[in-house]
CSV table of C-alpha atoms and ligand atoms in Angstrom, one decimal:
chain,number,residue,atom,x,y,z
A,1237,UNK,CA,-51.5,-75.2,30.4
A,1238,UNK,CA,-54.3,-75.7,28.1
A,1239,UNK,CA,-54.9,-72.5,27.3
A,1240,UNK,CA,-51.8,-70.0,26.2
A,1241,UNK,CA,-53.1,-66.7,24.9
A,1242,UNK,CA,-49.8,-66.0,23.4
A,1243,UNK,CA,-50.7,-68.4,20.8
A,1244,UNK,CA,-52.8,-65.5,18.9
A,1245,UNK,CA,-49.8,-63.1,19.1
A,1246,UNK,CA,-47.3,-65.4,17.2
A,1247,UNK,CA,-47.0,-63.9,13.8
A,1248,UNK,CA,-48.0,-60.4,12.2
A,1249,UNK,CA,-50.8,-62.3,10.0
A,1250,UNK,CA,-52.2,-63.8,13.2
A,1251,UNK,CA,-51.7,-60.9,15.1
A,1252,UNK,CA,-53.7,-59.0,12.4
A,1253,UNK,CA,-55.9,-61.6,11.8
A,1254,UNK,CA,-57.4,-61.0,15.4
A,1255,UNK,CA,-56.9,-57.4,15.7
A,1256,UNK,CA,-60.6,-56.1,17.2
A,1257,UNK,CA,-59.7,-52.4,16.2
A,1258,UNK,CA,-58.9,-51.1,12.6
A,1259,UNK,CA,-58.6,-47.3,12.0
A,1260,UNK,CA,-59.2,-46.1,8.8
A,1261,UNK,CA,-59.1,-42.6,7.1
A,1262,UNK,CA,-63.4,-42.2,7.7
A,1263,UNK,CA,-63.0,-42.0,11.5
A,1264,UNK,CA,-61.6,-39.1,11.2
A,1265,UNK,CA,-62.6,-35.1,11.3
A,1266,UNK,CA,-59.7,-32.6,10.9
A,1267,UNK,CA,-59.3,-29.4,12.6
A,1268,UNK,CA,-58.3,-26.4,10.8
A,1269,UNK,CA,-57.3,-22.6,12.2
A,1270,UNK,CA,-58.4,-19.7,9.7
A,1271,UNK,CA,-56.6,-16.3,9.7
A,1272,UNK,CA,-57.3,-13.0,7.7
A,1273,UNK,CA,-55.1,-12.3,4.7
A,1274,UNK,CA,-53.9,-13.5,1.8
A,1275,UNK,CA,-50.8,-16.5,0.9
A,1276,UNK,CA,-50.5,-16.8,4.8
A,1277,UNK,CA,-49.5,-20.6,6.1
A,1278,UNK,CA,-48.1,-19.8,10.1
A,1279,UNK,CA,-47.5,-22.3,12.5
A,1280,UNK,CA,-48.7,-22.6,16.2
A,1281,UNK,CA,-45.3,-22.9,17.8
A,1282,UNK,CA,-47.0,-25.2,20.1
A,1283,UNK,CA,-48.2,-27.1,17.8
A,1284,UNK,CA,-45.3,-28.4,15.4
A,1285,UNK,CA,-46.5,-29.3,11.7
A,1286,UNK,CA,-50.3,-27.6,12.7
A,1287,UNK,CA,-50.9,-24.0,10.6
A,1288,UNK,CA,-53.0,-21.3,10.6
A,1289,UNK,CA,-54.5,-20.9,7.2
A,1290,UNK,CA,-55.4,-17.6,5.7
A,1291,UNK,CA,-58.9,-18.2,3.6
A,1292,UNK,CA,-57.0,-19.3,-0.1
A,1293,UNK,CA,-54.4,-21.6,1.4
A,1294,UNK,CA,-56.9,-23.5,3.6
A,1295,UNK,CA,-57.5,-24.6,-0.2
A,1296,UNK,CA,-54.5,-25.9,-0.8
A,1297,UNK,CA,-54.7,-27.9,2.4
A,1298,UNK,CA,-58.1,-29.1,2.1
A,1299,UNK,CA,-57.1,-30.6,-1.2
A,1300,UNK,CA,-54.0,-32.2,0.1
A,1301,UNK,CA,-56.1,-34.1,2.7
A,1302,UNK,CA,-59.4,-35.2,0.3
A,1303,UNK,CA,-56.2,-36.4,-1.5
A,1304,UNK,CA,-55.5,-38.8,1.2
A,1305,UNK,CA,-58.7,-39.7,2.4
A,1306,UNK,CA,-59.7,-37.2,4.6
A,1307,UNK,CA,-62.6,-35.5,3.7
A,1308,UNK,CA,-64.3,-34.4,7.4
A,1309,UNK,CA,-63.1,-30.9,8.5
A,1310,UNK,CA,-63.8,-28.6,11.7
A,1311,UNK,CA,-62.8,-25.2,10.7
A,1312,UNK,CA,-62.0,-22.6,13.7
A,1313,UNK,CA,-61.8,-18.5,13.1
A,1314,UNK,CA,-58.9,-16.6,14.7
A,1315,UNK,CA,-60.5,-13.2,14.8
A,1316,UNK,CA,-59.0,-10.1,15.2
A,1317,UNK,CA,-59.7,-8.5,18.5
A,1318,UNK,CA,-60.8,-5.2,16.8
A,1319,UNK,CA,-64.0,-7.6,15.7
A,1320,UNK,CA,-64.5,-9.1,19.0
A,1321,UNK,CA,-67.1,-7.7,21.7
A,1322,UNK,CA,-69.1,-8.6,24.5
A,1323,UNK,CA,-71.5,-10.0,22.6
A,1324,UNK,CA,-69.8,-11.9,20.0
A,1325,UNK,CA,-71.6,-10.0,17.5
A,1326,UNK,CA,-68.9,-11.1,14.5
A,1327,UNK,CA,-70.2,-14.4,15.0
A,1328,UNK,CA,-72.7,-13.7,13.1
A,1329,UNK,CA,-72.1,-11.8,10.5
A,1330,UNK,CA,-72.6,-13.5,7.2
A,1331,UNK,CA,-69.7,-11.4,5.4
A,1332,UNK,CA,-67.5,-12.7,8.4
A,1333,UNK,CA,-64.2,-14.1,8.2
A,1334,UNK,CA,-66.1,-17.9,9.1
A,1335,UNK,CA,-68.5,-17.8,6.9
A,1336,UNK,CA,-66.3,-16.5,4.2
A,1337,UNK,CA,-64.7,-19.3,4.5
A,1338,UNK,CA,-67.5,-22.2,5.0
A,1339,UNK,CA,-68.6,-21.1,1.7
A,1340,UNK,CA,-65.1,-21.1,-0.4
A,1341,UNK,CA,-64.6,-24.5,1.1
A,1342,UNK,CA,-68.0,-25.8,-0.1
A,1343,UNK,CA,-67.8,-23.9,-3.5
A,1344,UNK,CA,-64.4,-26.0,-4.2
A,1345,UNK,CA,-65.3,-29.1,-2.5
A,1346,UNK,CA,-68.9,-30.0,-1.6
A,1347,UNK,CA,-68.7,-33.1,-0.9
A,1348,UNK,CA,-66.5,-32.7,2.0
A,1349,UNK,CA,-68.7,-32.7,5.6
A,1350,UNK,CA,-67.7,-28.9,7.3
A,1351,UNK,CA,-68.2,-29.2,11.2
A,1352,UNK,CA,-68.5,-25.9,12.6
A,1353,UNK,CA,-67.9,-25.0,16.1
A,1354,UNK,CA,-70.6,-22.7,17.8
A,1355,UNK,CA,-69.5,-21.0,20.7
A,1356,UNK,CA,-68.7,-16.9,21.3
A,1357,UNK,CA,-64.9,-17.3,22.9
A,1358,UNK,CA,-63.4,-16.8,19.3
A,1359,UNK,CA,-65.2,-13.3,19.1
A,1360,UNK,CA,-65.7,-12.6,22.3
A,1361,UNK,CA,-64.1,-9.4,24.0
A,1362,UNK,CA,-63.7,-11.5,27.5
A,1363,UNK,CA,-62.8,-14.9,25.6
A,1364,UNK,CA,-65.8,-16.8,27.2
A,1365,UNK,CA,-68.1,-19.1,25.2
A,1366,UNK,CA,-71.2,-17.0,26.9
A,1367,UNK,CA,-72.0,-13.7,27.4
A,1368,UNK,CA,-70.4,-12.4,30.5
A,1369,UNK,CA,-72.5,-10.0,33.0
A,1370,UNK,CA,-70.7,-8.6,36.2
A,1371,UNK,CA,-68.1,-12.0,36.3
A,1372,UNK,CA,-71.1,-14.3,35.7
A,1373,UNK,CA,-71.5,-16.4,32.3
A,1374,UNK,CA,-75.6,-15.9,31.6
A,1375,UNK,CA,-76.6,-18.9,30.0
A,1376,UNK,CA,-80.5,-17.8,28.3
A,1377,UNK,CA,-78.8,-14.4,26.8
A,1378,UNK,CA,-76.4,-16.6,25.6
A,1379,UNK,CA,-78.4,-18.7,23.7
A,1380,UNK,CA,-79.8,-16.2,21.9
A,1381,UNK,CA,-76.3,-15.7,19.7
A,1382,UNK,CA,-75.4,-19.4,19.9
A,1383,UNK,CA,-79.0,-19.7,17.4
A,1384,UNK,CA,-77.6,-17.0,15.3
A,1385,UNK,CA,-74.2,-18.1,15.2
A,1386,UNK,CA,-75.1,-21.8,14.1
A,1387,UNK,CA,-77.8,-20.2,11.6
A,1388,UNK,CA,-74.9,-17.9,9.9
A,1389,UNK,CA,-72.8,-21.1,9.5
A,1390,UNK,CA,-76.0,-23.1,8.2
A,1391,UNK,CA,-76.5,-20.5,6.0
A,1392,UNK,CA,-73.1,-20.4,4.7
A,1393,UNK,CA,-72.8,-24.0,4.2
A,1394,UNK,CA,-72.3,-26.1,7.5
A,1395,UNK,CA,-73.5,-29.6,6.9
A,1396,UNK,CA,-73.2,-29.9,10.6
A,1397,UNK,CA,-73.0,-27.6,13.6
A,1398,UNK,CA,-71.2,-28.3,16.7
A,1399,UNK,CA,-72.1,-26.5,20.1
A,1400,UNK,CA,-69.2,-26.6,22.2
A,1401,UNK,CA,-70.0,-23.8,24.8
A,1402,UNK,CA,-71.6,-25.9,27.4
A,1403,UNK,CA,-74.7,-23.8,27.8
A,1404,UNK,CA,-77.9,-25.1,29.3
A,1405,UNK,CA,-80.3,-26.6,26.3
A,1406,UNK,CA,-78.2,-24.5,23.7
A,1407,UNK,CA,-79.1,-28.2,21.5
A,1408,UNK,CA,-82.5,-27.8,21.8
A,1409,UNK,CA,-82.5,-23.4,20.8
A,1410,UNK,CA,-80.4,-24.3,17.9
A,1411,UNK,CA,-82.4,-27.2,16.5
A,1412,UNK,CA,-85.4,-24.5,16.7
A,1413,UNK,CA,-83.5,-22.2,15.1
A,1414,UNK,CA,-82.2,-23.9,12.2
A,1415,UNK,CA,-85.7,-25.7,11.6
A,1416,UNK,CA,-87.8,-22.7,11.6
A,1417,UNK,CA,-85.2,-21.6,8.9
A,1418,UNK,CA,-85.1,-24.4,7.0
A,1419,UNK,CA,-82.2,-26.0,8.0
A,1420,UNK,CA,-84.0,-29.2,9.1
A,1421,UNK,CA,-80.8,-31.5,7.2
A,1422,UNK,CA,-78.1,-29.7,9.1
A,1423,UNK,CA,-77.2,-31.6,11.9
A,1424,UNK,CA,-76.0,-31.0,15.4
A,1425,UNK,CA,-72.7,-31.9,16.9
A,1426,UNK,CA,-72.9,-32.0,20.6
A,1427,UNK,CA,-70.1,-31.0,22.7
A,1428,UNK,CA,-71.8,-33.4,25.6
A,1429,UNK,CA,-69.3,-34.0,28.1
A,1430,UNK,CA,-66.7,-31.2,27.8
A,1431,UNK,CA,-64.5,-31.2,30.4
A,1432,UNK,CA,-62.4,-28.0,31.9
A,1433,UNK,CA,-59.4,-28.8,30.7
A,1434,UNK,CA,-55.7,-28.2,31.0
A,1435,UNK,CA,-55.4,-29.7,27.3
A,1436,UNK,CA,-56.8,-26.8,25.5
A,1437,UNK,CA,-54.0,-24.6,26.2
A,1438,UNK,CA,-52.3,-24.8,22.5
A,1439,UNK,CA,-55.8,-24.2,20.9
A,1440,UNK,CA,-56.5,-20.8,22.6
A,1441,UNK,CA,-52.7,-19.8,21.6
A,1442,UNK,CA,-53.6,-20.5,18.3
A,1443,UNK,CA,-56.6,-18.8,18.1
A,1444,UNK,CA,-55.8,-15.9,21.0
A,1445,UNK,CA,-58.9,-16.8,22.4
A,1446,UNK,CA,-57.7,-17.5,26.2
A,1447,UNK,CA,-60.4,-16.2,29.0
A,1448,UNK,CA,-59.1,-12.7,29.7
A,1449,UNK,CA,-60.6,-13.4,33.3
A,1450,UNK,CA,-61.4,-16.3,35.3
A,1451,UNK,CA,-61.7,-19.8,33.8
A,1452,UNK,CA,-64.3,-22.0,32.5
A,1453,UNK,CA,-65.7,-24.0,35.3
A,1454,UNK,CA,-68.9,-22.8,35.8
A,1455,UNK,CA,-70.1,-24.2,32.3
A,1456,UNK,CA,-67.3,-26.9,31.0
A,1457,UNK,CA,-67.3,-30.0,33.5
A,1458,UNK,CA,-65.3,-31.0,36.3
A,1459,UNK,CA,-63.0,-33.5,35.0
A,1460,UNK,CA,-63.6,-35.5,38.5
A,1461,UNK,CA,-67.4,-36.5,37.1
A,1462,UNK,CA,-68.3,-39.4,34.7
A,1463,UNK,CA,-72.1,-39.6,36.0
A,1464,UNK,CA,-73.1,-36.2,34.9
A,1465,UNK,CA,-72.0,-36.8,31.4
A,1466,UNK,CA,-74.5,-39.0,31.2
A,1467,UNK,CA,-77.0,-36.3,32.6
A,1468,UNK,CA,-75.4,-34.1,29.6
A,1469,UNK,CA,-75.5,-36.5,27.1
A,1470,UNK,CA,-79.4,-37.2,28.0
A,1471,UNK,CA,-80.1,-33.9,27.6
A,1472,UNK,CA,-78.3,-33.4,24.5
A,1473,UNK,CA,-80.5,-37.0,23.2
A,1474,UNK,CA,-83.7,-35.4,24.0
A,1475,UNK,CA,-83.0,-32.2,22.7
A,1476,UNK,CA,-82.1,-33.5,18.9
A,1477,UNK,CA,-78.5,-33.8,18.9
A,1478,UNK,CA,-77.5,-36.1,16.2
A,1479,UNK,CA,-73.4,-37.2,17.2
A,1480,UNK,CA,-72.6,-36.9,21.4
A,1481,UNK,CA,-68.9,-35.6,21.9
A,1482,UNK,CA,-66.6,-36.3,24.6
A,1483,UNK,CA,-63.8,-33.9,24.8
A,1484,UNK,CA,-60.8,-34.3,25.3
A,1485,UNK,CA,-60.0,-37.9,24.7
A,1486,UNK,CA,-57.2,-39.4,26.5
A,1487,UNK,CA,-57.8,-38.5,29.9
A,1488,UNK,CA,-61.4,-39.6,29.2
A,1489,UNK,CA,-61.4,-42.7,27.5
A,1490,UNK,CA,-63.9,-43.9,30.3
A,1491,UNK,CA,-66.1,-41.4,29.9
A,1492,UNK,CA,-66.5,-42.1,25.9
A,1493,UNK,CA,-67.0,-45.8,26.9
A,1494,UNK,CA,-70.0,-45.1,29.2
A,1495,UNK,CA,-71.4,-43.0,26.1
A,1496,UNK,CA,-70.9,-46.0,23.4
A,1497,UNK,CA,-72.8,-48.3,26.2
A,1498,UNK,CA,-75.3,-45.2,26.9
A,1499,UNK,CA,-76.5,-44.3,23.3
A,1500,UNK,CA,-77.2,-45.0,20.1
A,1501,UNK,CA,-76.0,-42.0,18.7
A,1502,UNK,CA,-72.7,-41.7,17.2
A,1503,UNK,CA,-70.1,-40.8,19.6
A,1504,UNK,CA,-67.5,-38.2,19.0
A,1505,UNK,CA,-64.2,-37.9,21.0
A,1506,UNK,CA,-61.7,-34.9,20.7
A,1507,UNK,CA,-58.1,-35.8,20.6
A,1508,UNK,CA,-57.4,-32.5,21.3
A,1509,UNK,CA,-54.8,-29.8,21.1
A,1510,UNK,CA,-52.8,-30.5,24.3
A,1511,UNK,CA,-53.1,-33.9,23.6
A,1512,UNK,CA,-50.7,-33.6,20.1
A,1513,UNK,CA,-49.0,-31.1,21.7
A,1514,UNK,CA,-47.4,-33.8,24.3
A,1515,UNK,CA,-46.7,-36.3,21.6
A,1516,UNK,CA,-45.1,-33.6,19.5
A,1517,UNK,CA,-43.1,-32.4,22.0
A,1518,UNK,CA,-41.9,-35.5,23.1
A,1519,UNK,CA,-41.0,-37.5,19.7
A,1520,UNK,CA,-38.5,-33.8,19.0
A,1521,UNK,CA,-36.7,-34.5,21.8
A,1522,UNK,CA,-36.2,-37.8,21.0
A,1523,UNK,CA,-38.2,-39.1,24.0
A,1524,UNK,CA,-40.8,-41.0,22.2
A,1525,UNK,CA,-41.2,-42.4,19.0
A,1526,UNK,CA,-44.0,-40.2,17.7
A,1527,UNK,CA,-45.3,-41.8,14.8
A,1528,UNK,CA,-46.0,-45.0,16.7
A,1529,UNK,CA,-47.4,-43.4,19.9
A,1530,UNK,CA,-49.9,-41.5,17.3
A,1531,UNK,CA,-51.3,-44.4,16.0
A,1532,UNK,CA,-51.4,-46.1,19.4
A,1533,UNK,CA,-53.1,-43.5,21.0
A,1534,UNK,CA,-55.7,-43.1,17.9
A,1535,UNK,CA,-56.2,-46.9,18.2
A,1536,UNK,CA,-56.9,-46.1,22.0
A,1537,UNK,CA,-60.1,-43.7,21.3
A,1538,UNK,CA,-61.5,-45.7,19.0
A,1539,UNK,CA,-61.0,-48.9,21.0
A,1540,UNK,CA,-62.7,-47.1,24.0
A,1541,UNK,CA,-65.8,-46.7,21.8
A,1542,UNK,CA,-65.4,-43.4,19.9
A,1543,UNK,CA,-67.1,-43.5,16.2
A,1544,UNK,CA,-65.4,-40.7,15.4
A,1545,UNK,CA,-62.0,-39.0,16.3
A,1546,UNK,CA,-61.4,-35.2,16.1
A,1547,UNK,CA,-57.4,-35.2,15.4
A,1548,UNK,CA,-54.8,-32.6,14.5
A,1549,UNK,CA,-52.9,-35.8,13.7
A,1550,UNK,CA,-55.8,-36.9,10.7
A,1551,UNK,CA,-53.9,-35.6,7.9
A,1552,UNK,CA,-50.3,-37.3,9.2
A,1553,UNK,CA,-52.5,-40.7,10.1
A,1554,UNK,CA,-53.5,-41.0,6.1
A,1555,UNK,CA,-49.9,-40.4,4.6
A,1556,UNK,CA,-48.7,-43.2,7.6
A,1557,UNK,CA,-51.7,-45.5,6.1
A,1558,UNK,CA,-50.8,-44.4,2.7
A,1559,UNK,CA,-47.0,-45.8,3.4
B,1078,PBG,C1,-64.2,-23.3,21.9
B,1078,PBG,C2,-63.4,-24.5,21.8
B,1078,PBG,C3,-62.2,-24.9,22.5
B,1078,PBG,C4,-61.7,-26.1,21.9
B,1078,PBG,C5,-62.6,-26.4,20.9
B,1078,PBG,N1,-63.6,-25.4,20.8
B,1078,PBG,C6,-61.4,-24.2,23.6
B,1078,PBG,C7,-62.1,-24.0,24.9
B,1078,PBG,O1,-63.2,-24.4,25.2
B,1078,PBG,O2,-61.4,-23.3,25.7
B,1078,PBG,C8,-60.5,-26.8,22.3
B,1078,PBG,C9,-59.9,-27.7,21.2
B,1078,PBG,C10,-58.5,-28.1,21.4
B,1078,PBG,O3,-57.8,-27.8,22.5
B,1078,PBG,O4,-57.9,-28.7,20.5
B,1078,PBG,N2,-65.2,-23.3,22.8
């Protein structure tokens, strides 16, 4: 044998030495759930070690992770269902709970990057990211609230907005939008290829924001396609988008590898709730070793191709880098 491939795995400072994919805390963009009220800190049962912030302790948490690195955050509302209607109109209403909150984070902190996630289920009395008319999701209505919706978050300080409703050319309305206003530096965030997916379970839990009827199908993608994300994602190119996202990750890790090799653009992946939610589950019963199969499966998205990983496991990644 002249060649033995084991010869690179010998020692740790080999092994390092030609390790193709480093992680560090910069890939990283950290979701956080918002609640009303004051001194609140609750978490999502299915979600051990993830809370829902009320606006003064999301402080206190955004501190603790620009302590350790982490300075990227997605902030999501969990809004009341008195506020919610058929037309999301909360959504955009600058004295809103979100917005609220956009700005007290960028008053304390402004040089952390807010990624804010436009879409009307949060708000929306039938939990759809569109408006729904006699069972149907009408995409051009639609629209119409996603512009206000991502100028409201501009407005309140968004560096970047991220459309995750899977509308038809809901990049392009909202680039309009925010340019006419003069919002030309804020940029866009597509949700390209998001997928109708079992994993999203824990996040509507969280934020009580589960379709009260039907599912998502007829606007999020069916998880049997990789070709048509590249339809989405040239759509989302042409129309200005400045990051492509694939959502979730792990079932997908194909799909952000045809993106890397597709575009240009930054590419985004997702790791999303379900996702933690079966690593967490496992590692408490002692089935897996969870702090191990984090970082393996973090190392997995990025070695796929991903530029950037949304993760409810950012802020427990940097204290495992910091030890
Ligand atoms: C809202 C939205 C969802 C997620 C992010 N933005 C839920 C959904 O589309 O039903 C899911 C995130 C996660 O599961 O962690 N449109």
């Amino acid at each position: 044998m002249n060649r033995r491939p084991r010869r690179n795995r010998q020692t740790e400072a080999i092994r390092n030495m030609v390790q193709e994919t480093t992680l560090s805390t910069n890939d990283f963009i950290y979701p956080l759930f918002i609640i009303e009220g004051q001194n609140k800190r609750i978490e999502v049962s299915s979600m051990p070690g993830i809370n829902r912030f009320s606006a003064d302790t999301v402080l206190d948490e955004v501190a603790a992770c620009v302590e350790l690195g982490v300075k990227a955050f997605a902030p999501f509302p969990s809004i009341p269902e008195q506020y919610k209607d058929k037309y999301a109109t909360e959504s955009h209403n600058p004295e809103g709970l979100f917005p609220r909150v956009i700005r007290e984070i960028k008053r304390n902190f402004p040089d952390v990057a807010l990624v804010t996630d436009v879409a009307m289920d949060p708000y929306s009395s039938d939990g759809h990211d569109g408006i729904v008319e006699n069972g149907e999701i009408i995409n051009d209505e639609t629209l119409e609230v996603l512009g206000k919706m991502a100028l409201t978050q501009a407005q309140a300080g968004a560096d970047i907005v991220a459309p995750s409703d899977m509308m038809d050319g809901r990049v392009g309305h909202i680039r309009r939008v925010l340019d006419e206003n003069g919002f030309q530096k804020v940029a866009i965030m597509a949700y390209t290829a998001k997928y109708a997916s079992a994993f999203y379970g824990p996040f509507r839990d969280a934020l009580d924001s589960a379709p009260k009827a039907g599912d998502k199908k007829t606007y999020q993608m069916n998880y049997a396609n990789s070709r048509e994300a590249l339809i989405e994602a040239e759509l989302d190119t042409q129309e200005g988008a400045d990051y492509l996202m694939v959502k979730p990750a792990l079932s997908y890790l194909d799909v952000i590898k045809l993106l890397r090799e597709n575009s240009h653009l930054p590419i985004a992946a997702y790791n999303v709730s379900g996702e933690y939610a079966m690593v967490k589950a496992a590692a408490q019963k002692g089935w897996l070793d969870g702090e191990k199969t984090m970082v393996e499966t973090l190392t997995s998205i990025k070695r796929a191709g991903a530029d950037i990983i949304l993760s409810y496991f950012a802020k427990e990644f940097a204290q495992y880098l910091r030890k």
